[in-house]
Short mmCIF file of C-alpha atoms and ligand atoms in Angstrom, two decimals:
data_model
loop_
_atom_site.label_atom_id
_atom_site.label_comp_id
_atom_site.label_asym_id
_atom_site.label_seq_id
_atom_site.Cartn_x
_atom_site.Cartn_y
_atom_site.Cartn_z
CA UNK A 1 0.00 0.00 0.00
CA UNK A 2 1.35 3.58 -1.02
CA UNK A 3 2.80 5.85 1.88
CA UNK A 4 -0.22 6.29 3.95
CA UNK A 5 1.04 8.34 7.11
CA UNK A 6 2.34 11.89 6.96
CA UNK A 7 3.60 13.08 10.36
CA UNK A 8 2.36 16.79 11.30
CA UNK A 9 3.89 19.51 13.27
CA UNK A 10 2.69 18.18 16.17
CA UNK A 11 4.48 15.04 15.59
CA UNK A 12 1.20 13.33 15.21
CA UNK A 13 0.86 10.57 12.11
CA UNK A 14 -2.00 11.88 9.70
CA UNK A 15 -3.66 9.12 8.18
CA UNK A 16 -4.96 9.73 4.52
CA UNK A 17 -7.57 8.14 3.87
CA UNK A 18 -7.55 9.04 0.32
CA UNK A 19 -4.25 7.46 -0.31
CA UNK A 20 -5.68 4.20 1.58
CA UNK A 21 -8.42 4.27 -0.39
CA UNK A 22 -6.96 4.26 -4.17
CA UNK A 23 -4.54 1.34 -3.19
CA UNK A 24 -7.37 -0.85 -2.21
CA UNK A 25 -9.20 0.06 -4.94
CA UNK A 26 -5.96 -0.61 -7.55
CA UNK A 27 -6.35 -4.05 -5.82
CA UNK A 28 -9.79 -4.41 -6.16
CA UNK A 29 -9.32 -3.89 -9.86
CA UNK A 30 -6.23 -6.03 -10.12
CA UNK A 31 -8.34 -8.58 -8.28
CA UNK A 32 -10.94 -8.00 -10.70
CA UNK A 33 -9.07 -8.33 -14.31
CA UNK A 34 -7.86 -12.03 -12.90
CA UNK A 35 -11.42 -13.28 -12.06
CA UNK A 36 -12.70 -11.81 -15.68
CA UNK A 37 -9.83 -13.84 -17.23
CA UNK A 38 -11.79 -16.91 -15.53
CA UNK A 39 -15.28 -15.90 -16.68
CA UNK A 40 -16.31 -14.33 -13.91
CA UNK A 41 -16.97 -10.47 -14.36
CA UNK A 42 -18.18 -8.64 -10.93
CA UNK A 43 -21.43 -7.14 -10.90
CA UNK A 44 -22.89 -4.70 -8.63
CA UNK A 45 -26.16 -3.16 -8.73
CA UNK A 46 -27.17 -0.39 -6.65
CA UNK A 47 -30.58 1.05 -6.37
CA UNK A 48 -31.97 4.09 -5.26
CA UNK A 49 -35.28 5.07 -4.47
CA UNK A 50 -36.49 8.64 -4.65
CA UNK A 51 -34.16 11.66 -5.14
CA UNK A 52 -32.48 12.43 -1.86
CA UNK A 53 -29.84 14.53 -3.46
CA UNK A 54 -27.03 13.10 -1.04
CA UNK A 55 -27.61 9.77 -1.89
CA UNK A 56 -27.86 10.70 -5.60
CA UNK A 57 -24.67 11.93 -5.49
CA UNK A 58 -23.01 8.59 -3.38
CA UNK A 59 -24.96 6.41 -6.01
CA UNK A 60 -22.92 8.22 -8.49
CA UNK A 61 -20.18 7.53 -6.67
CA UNK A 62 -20.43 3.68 -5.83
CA UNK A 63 -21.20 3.24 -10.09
CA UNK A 64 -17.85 5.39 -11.07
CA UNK A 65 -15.78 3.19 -8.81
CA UNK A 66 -17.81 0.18 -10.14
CA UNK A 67 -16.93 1.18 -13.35
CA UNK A 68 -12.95 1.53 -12.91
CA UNK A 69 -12.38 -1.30 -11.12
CA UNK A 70 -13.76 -2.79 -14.22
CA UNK A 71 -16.91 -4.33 -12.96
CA UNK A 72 -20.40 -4.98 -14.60
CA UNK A 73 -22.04 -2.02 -12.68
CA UNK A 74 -25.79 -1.63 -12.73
CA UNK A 75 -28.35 1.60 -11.33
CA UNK A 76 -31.72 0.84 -10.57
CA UNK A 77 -33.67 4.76 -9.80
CA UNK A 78 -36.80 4.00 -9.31
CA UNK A 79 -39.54 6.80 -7.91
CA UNK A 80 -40.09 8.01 -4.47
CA UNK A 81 -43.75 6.42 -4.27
CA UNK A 82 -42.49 3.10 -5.32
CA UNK A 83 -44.33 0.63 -3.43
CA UNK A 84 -42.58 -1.90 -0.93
CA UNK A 85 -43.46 -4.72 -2.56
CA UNK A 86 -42.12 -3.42 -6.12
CA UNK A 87 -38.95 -3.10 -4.06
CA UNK A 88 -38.96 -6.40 -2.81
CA UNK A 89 -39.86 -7.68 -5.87
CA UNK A 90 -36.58 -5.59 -8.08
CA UNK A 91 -34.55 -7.27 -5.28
CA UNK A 92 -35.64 -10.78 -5.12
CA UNK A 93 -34.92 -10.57 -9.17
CA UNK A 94 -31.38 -9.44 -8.05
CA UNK A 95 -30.79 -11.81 -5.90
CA UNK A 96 -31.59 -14.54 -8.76
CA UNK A 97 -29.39 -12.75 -11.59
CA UNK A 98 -26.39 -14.48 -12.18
CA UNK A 99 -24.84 -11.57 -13.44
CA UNK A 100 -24.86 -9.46 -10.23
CA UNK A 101 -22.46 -10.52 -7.09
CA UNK A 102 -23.16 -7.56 -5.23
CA UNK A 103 -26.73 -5.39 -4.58
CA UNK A 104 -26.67 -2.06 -2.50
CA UNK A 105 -30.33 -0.84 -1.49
CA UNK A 106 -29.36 3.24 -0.57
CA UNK A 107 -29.87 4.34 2.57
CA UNK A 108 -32.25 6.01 4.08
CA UNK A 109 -35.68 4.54 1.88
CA UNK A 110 -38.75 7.06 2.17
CA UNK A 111 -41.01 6.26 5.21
CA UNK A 112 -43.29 4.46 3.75
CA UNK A 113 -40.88 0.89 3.48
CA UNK A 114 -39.52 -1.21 5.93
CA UNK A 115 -36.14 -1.02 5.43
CA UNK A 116 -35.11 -3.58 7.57
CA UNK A 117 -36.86 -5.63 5.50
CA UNK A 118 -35.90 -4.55 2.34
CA UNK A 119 -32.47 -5.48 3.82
CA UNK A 120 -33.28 -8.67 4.99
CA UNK A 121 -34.27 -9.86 1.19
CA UNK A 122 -31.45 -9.39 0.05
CA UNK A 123 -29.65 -12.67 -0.11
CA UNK A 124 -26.73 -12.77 2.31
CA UNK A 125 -24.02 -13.41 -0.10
CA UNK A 126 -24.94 -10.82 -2.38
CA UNK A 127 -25.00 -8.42 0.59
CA UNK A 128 -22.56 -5.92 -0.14
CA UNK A 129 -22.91 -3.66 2.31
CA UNK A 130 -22.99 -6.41 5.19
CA UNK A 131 -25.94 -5.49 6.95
CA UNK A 132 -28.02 -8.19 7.00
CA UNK A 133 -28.32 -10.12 10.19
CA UNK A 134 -26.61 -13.28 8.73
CA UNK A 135 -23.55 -11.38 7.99
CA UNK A 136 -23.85 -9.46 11.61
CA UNK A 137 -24.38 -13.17 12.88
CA UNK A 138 -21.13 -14.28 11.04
CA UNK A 139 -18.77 -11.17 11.99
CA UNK A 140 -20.43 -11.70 15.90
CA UNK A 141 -19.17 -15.23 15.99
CA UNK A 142 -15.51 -14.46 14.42
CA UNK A 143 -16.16 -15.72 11.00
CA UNK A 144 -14.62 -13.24 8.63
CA UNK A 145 -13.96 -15.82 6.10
CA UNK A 146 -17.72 -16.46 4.99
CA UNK A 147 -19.22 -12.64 6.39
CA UNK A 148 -19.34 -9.47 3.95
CA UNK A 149 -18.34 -6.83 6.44
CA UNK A 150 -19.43 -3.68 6.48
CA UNK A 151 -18.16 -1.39 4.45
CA UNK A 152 -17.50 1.73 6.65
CA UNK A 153 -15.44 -0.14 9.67
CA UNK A 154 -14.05 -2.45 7.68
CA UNK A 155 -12.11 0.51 6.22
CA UNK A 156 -11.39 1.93 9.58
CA UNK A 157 -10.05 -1.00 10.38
CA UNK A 158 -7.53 -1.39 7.29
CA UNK A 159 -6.73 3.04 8.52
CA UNK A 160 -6.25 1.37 12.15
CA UNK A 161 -3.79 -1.22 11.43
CA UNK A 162 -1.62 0.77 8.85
CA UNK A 163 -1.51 3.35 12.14
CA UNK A 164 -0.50 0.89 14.48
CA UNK A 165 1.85 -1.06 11.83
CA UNK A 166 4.04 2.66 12.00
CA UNK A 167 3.96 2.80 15.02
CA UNK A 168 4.96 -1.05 15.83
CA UNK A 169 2.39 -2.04 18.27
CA UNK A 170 0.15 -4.94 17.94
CA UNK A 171 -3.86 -3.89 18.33
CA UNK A 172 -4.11 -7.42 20.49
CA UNK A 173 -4.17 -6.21 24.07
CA UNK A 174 -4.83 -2.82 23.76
CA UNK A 175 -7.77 -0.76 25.70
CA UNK A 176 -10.53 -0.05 22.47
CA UNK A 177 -12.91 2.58 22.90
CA UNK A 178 -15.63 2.89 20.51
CA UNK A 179 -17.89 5.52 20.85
CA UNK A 180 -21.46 4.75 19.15
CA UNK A 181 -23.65 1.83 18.96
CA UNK A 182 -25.40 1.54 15.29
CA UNK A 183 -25.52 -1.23 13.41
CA UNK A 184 -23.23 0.38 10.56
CA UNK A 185 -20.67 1.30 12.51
CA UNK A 186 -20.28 1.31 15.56
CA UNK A 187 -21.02 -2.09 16.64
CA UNK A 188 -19.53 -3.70 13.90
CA UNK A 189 -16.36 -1.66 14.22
CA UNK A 190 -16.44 -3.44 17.97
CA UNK A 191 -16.85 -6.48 16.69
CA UNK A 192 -13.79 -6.26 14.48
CA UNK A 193 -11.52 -5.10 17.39
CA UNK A 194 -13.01 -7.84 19.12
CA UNK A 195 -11.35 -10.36 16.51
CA UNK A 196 -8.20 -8.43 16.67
CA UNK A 197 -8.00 -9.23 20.77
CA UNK A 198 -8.70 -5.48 21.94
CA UNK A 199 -10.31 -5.33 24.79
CA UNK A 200 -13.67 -2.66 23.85
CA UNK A 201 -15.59 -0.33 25.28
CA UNK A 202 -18.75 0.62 23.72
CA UNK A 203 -19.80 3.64 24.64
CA UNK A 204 -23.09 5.83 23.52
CA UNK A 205 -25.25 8.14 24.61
CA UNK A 206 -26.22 6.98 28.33
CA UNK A 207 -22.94 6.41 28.96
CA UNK A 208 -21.59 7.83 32.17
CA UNK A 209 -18.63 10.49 32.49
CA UNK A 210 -17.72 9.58 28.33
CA UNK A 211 -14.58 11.82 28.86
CA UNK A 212 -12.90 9.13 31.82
CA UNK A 213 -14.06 6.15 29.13
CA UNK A 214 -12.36 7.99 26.08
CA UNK A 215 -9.24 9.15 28.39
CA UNK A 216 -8.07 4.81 29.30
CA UNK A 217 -8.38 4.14 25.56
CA UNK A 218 -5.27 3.38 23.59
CA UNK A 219 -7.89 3.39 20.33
CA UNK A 220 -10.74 5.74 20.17
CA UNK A 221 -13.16 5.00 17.56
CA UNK A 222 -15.39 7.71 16.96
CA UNK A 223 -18.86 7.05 15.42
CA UNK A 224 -21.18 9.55 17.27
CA UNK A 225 -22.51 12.28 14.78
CA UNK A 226 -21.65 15.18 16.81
CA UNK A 227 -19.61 17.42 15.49
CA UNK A 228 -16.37 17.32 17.59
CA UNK A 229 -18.06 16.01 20.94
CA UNK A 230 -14.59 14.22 21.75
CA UNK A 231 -12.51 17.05 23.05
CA UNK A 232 -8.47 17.14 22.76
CA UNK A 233 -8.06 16.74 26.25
CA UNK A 234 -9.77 12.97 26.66
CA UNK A 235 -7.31 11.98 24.10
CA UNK A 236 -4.80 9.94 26.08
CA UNK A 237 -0.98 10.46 25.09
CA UNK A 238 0.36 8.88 22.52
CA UNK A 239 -3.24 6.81 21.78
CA UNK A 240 -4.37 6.00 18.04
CA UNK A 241 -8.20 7.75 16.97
CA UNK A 242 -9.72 6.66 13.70
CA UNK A 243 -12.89 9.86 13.46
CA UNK A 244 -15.92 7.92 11.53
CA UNK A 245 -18.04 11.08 12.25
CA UNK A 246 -19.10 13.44 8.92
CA UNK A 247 -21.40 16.25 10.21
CA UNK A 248 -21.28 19.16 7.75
CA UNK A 249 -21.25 22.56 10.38
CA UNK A 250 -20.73 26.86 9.30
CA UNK A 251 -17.89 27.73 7.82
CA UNK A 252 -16.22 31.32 7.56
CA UNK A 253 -17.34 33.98 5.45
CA UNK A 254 -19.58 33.65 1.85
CA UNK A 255 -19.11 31.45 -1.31
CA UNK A 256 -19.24 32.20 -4.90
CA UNK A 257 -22.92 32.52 -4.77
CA UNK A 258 -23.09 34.41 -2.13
CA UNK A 259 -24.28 32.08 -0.09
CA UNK A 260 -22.64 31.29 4.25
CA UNK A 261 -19.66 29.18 3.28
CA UNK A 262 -20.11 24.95 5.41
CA UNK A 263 -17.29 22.59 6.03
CA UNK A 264 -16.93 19.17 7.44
CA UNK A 265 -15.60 18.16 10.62
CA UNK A 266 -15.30 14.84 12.56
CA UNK A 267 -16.67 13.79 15.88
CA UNK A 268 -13.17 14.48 17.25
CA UNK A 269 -11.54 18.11 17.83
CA UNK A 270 -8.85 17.26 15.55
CA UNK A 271 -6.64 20.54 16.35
CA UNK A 272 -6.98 19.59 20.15
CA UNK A 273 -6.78 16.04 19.75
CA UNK A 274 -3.35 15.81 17.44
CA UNK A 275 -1.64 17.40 20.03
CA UNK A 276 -2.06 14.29 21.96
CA UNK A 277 -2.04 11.45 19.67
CA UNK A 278 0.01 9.80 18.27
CA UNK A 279 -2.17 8.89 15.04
CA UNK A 280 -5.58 10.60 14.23
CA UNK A 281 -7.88 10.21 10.54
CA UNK A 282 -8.64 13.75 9.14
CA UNK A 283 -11.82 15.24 8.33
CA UNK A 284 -12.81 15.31 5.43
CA UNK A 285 -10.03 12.44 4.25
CA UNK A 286 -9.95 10.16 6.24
CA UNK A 287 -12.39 7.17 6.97
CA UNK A 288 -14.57 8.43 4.16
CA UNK A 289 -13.07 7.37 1.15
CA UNK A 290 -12.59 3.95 1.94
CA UNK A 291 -16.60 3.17 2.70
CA UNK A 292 -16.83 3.02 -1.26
CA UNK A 293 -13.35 1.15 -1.86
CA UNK A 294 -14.57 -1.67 0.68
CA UNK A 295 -17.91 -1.76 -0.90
CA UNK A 296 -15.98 -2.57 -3.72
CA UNK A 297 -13.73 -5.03 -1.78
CA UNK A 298 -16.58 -6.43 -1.03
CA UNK A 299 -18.33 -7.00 -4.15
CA UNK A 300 -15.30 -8.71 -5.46
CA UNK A 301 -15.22 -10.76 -2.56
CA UNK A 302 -18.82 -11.80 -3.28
CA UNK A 303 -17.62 -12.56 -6.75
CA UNK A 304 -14.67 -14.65 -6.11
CA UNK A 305 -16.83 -16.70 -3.50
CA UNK A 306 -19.84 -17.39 -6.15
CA UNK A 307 -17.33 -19.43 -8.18
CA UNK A 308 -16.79 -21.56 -5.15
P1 LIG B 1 -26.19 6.83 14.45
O1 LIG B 1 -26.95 8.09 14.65
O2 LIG B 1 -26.89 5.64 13.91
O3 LIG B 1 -25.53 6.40 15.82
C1 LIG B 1 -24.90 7.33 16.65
C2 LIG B 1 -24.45 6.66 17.92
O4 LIG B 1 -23.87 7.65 18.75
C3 LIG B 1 -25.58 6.02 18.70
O5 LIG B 1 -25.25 4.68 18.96
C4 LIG B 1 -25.66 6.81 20.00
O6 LIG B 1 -25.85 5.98 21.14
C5 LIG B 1 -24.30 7.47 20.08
N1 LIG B 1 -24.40 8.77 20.73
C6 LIG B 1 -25.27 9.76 20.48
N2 LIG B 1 -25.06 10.80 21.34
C7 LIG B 1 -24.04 10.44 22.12
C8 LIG B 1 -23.36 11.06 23.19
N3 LIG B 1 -23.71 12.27 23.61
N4 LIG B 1 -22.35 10.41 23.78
C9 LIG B 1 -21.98 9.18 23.36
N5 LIG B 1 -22.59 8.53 22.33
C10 LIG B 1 -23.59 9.15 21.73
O7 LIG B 1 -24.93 7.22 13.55
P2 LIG B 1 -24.00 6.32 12.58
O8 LIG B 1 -24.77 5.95 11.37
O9 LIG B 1 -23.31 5.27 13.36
O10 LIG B 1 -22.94 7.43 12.15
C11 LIG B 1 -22.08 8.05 13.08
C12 LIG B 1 -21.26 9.10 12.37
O11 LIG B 1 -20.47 8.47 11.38
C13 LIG B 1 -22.06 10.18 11.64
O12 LIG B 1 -21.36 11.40 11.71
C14 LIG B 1 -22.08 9.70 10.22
O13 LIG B 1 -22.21 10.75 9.28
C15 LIG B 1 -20.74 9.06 10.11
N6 LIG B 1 -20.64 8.01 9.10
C16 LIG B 1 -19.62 8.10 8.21
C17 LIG B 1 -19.48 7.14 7.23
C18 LIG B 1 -18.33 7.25 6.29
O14 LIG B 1 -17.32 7.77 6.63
N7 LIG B 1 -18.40 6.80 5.10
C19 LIG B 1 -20.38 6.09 7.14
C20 LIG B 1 -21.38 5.99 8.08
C21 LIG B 1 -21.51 6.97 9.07
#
């Protein structure tokens, strides 16, 4: 993997994400242009209900990288008063094309359909972004070998280990705080430094004096939402934080348009927290490009698996 780690004034490691991100995904493809040599092509279909412009835009995304990692790469838009069962129905059709390894429903679905069970149709191999409960089963009982992951802390992971590779200490032992409890990330991400031996914390929002949890942890693993709850000061010296949080807050000043300028930050004060660290993800830069890189990980994982 290309040079991953740029050391800052502070004498913090900055972990680029970006960087992280393009090597898995020259892997991916390289991983992809053997299997097509053996008749397999990967296929991914994602589809997208109604026209949440975010998700429009990460669609667009998830089909680009589809398309240079050289996969068969599919779109299904279908209208924002599509029923459930039409949904259910596009899905189950999915799930029975041999052409397609991978199918991502986008997140969030309008109110009126279950998305849990939209999620639970799809069939578990073909589930790309790992969050059906047979994959959550598999990763909860240590069986990375048959489970599609997903996508987002599977990436922090890959960030985490690069870190700790640098810095030559082994993740097995270590006190791992994770703060945030969804199924996408948070727990998940425990899970993983579960299999690595950590020994976790999960904290979340009735946890008790958060700022004592966050200050034992060797590994902080941010996945709140909050923009920069985790102050520099709970940050204990020398400790590794991976920042899964993207809230978008006020910038300074105007843009072009005329309009108040917005930026992103993480759940972490990253200026206060570098000083103490001694690796930290940036935001924007960080975990977030390698949610679509592991999607695609994963698709080609589902690929290579359907030949057996
Ligand atoms: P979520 O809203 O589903 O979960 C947030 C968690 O934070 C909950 O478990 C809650 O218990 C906990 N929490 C809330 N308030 C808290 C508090 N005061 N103290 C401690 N814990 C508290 O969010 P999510 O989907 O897990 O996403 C978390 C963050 O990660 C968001 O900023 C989201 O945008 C970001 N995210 C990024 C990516 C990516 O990088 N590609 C992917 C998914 C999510």
């Amino acid at each position: 993997m290309a040079d991953i780690l740029v050391t800052s004034e502070s004498g913090a490691l900055i972990i680029d994400g970006k960087a992280a991100s393009a090597a898995v995904l020259d892997e991916v493809a390289k991983g992809a242009a053997e299997l097509i040599t053996s008749g397999i092509r990967p296929g991914l279909a994602v589809v997208l209900v109604g026209e949440d412009p975010a998700s429009q835009v990460y669609v667009k995304s998830k089909g680009k990288a589809a398309e240079t990692c050289g996969f068969h790469s599919v779109q299904h838009t279908l209208p924002v008063e599509t029923s459930q069962a039409d949904l259910i129905a596009l899905v189950q059709k999915l799930n029975a094309d041999p052409a397609i390894h991978g199918i991502l429903v986008q997140l969030p679905l309008p109110k009126h359909i279950d998305s849990q069970l939209v999620l639970e149709t799809i069939a578990p191999a073909k589930d790309v972004d790992g969050f059906h409960p047979v994959n959550a089963g598999l990763l909860a009982i240590g069986d990375r070998k048959r489970a599609l992951v997903p996508c987002t802390p599977a990436g922090s992971l890959i960030l985490l280990q690069k870190a700790m590779e640098a810095l030559g200490r082994p993740i097995a032992g270590c006190d791992a705080v994770v703060v945030g409890r969804s199924n996408i990330v948070g727990k998940p991400m425990a899970q993983l430094l579960l299999a690595e031996s950590a020994t976790v914390t999960i904290a979340h929002s009735r946890t008790q004096d958060l700022a004592s949890v966050v200050k034992r942890a060797d590994i902080v693993v941010a996945a709140v939402g909050i923009p920069e709850m985790i102050k520099g000061d709970w940050i204990k010296p020398g400790a590794v934080v991976i920042d899964v949080g993207i809230n978008r807050v006020a910038g300074e000043g105007l843009n072009a348009k005329g309009e108040p300028k917005t930026k992103l930050v993480g759940d972490v004060d990253f200026a206060g927290a570098e000083k103490h660290a001694a690796a930290i993800t940036p935001v924007p830069g960080g975990v977030g490009p390698m949610t679509i890189c592991m999607l695609m990980s994963n698709t080609l994982t589902a690929a290579r698996r359907s030949k057996g």
